[in-house]
Coordinates of C-alpha atoms in Angstrom, one line a residue:
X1 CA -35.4 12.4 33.9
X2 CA -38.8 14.5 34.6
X3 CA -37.6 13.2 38.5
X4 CA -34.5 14.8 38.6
X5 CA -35.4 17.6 36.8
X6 CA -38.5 18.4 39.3
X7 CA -35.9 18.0 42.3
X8 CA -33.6 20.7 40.8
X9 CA -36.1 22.8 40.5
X10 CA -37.9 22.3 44.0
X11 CA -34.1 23.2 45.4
X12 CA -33.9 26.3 43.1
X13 CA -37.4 27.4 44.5
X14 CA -36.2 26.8 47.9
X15 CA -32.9 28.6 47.7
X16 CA -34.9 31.7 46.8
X17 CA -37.2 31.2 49.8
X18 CA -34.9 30.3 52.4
X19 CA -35.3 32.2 55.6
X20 CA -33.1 30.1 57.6
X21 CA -32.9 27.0 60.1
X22 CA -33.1 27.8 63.9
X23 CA -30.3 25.9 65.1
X24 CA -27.3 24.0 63.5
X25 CA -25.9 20.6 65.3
X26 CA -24.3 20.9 68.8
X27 CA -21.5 18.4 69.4
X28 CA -23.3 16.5 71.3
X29 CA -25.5 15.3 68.2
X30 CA -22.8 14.0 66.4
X31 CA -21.5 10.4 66.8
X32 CA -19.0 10.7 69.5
X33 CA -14.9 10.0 68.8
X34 CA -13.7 9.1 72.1
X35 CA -11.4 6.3 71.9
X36 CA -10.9 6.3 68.3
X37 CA -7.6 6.2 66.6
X38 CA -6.2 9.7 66.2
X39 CA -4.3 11.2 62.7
X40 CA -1.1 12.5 64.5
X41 CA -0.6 16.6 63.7
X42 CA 0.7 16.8 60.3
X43 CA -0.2 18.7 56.9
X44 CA -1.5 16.8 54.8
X45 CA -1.1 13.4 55.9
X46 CA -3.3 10.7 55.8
X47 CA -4.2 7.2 58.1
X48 CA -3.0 3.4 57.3
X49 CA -4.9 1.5 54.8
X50 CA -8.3 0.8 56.8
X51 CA -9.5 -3.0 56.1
X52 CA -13.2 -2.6 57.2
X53 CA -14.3 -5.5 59.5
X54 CA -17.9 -4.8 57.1
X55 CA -17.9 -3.9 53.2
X56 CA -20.3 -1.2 51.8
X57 CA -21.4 0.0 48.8
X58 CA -20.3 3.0 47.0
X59 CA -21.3 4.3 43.6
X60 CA -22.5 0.5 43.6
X61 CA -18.7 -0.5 43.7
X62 CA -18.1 -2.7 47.1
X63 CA -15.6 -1.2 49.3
X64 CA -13.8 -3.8 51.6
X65 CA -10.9 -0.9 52.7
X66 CA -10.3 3.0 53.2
X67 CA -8.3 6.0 54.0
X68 CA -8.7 8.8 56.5
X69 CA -7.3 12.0 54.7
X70 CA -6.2 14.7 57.0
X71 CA -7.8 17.3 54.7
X72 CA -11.1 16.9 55.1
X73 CA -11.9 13.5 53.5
X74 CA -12.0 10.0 52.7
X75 CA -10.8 7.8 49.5
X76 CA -10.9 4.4 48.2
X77 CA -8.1 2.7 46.1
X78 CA -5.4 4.7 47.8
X79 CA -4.6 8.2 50.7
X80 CA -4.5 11.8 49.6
X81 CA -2.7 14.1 50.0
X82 CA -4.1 17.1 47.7
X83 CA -4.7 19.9 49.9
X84 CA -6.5 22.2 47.5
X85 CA -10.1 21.2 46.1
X86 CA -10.6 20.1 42.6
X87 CA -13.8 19.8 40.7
X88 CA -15.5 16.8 40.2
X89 CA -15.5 14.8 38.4
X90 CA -12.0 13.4 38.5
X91 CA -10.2 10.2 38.9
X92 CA -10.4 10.3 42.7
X93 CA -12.7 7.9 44.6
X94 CA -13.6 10.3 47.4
X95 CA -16.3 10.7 49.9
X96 CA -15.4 14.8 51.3
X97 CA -17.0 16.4 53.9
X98 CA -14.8 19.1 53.7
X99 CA -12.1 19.1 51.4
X100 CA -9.8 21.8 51.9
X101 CA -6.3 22.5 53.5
X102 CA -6.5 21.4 57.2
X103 CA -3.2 21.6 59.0
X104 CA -3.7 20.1 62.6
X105 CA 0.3 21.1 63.3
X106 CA -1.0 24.5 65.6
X107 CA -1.1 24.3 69.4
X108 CA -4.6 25.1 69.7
X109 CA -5.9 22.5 66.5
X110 CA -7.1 19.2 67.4
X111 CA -7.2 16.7 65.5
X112 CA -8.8 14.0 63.1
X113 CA -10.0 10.8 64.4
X114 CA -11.5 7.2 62.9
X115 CA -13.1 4.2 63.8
X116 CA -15.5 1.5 63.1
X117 CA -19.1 1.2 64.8
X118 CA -20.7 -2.0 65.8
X119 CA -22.2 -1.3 68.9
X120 CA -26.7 -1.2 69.0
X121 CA -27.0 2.2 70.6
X122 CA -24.8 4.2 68.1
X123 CA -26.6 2.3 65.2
X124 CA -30.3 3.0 66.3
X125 CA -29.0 6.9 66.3
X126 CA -27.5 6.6 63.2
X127 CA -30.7 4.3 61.9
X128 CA -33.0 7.5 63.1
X129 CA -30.8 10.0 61.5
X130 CA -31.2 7.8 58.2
X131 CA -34.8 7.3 58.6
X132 CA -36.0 10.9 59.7
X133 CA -34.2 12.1 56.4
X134 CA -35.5 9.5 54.0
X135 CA -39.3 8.8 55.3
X136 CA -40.1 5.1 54.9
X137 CA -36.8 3.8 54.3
X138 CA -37.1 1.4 56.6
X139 CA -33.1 1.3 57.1
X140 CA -31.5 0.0 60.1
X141 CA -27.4 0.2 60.1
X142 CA -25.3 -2.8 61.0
X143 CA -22.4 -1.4 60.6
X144 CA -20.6 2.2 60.7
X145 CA -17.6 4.0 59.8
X146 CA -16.8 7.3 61.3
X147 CA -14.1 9.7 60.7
X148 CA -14.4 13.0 62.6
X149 CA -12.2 16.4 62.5
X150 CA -12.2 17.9 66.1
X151 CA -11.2 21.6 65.9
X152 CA -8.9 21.9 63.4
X153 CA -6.7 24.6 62.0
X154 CA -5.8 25.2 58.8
X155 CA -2.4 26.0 56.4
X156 CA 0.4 27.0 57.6
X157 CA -0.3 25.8 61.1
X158 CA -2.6 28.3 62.0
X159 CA -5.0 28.4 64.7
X160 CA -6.8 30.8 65.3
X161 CA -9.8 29.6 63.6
X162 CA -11.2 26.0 63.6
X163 CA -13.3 23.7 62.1
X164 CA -15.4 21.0 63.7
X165 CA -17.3 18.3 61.0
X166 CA -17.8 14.7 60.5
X167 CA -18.1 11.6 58.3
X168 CA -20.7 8.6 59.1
X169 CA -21.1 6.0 56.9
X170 CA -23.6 3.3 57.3
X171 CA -24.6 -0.1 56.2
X172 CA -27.8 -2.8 56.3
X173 CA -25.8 -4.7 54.2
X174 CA -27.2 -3.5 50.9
X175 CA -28.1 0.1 50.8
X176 CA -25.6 2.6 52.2
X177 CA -25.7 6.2 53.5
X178 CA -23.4 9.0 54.7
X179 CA -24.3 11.1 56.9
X180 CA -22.2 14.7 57.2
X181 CA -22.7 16.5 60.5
X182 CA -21.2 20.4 60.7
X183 CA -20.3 22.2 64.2
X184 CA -22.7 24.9 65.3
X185 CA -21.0 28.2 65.3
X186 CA -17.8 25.2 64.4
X187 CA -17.0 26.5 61.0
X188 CA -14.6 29.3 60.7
X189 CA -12.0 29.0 57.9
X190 CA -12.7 28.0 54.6
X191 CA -9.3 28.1 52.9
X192 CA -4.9 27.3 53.9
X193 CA -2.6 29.9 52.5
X194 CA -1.2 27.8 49.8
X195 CA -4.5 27.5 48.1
X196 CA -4.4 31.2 47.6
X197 CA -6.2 31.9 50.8
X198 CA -5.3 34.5 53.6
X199 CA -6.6 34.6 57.0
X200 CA -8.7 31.5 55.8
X201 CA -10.6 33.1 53.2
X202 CA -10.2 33.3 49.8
X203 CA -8.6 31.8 47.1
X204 CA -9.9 28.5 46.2
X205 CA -12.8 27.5 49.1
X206 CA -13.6 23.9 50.6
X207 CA -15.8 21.7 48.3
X208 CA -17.5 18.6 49.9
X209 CA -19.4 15.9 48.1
X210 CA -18.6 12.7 46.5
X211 CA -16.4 11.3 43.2
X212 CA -16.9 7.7 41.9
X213 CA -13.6 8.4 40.3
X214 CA -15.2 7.0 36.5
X215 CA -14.7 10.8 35.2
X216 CA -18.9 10.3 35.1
X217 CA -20.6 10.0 38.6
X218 CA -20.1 12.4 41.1
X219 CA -22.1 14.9 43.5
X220 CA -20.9 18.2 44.8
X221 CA -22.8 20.6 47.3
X222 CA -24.0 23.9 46.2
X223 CA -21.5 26.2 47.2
X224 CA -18.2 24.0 47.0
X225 CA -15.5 26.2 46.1
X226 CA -17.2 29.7 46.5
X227 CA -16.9 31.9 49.8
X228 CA -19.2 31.3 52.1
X229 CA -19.0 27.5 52.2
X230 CA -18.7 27.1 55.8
X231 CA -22.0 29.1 56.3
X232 CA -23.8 27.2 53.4
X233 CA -22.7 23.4 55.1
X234 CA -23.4 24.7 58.8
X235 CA -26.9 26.0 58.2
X236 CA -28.3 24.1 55.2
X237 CA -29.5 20.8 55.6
X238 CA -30.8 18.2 53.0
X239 CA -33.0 16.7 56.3
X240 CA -34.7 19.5 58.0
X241 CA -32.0 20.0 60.7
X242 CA -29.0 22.9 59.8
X243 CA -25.7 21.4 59.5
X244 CA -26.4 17.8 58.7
X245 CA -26.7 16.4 55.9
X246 CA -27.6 12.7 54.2
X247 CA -27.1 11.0 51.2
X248 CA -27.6 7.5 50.1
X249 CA -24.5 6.7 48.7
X250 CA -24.9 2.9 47.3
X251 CA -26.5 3.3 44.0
X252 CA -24.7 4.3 40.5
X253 CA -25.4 8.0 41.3
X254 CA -26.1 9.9 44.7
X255 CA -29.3 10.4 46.4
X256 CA -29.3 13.2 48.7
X257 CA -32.5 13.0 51.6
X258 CA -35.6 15.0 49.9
X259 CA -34.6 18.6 50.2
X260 CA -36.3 20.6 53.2
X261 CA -34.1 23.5 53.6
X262 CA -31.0 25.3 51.8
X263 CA -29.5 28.1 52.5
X264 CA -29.2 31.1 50.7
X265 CA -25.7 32.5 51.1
X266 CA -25.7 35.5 52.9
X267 CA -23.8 37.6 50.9
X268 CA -25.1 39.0 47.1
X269 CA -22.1 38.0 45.4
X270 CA -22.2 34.3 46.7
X271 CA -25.9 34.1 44.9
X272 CA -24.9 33.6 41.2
X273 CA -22.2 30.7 41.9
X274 CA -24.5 29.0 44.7
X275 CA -27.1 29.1 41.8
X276 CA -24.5 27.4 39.3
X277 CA -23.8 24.8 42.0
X278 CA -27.2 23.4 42.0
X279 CA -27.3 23.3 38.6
X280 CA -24.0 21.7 38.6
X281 CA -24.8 19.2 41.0
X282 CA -25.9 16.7 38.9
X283 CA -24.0 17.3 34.9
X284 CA -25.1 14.1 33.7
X285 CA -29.2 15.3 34.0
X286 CA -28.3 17.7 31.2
X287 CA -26.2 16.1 28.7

């Protein structure tokens, strides 16, 4: 408890000091997508049923299957197609990066790719990633997942803004992370226009975190469902470097990396709800 409490508190602290990071992740530092299976344009759609060559753990639950949601996400125990973000907790077992109404159906979207990694190079990469953002964990990947959203537009079809982010889960066999990486100068849009938005803003933001689906254990980012999400998952960090972010994911409640830099939203109204989403970050500290 005293824990948890100090690490709120360190993150409040930090929010007020922020001063910002000097530079957000290029595409080239996320795990690359060529030759991965591709989510054909739709709105929202979602992939086959996934059977994982390697389980994981999630919320200390083993996962041996998944689904790729078009809109910014990833589930367990069945695909999604909600398009507008609801709060968590909830009966949805979901891992979201950026859950919000992505519509890859425009010209100039691209679209949302999966696959499984096995291979030594991408795993030392995603090992390092792991281990620069928990020091001493000693963690070296086996296995990986990777779902990844490649420019993509948002409801009804537009494109004229796009959004670039990614999903990484890893494995050693016991302990599991996710990594999320976010597009320097790659996030544009936070909202489709049947979530209330217009020209991509408004209405009900993106939200990204993680739902055991219990109605108990769950972990949202500070800033999920307020303007200025893209900003706030772009250039904050949990690890020291803006727009990535890692959690270890296997226990009975998230653990994000040791908090080095968050960003204060850049606008005065986006203060007081940034400030209620750390505090909301973790309901089960309180009560």
């Amino acid at each position: 408890m005293i824990k948890k409490t100090f690490l709120i508190s360190m993150a409040l602290i930090l929010v007020l000091a922020w001063a910002g990071l000097a530079s957000a992740v290029p595409l080239g530092g996320f795990i690359g997508w060529s030759g991965d299976t591709a989510i054909p344009a739709n709105d929202d759609g979602y992939s086959d049923q996934i059977n994982l060559t390697t389980s994981f753990w999630f919320f200390d639950q083993e996962k041996t299957s998944l689904w790729v949601n078009n809109n910014g996400n990833i589930t367990f125990g069945g695909p999604m197609s909600t398009y507008t973000p609801f709060a968590f907790p909830s009966s949805a077992q979901i891992v979201a990066a950026y859950f919000a109404d992505v519509d890859t159906r425009g010209s100039g979207s691209g679209l949302a790719y999966y696959g499984e990694r096995t291979d030594t190079g991408t795993l030392t990469t995603i090992s390092n990633q792991v281990n620069t953002a928990f020091s001493g964990a000693g963690f070296t990947a086996s296995y990986a997942f990777v779902a990844s959203w490649d420019h993509v537009g948002y409801f009804g079809s537009h494109d004229d803004m796009l959004n670039t982010f990614q999903i990484v889960l890893a494995t050693d066999g016991g302990n599991s992370y996710a990594i999320f990486n976010y597009l320097d100068e790659g996030m544009s849009w936070e909202t489709g226009d049947a979530s209330g938005g217009s020209g991509g803003f408004g209405g009900t933001p993106a939200a990204a975190g993680f739902d055991a689906g219990d109605g108990t254990n769950y972990y949202t980012i500070p800033g999920s469902f307020n303007p200025g999400i893209a900003n706030v998952l772009e250039d904050g960090s949990n690890t020291g470097v803006a727009g990535r972010w890692v959690f270890l994911i296997s226990e009975e409640e998230i653990e994000p990396a040791p908090i080095s830099s968050v960003p204060l939203p850049g606008a005065v109204w986006l203060f007081g709800p940034g400030l209620m989403g750390l505090f909301g970050l973790r309901r089960r500290i309180f009560g």
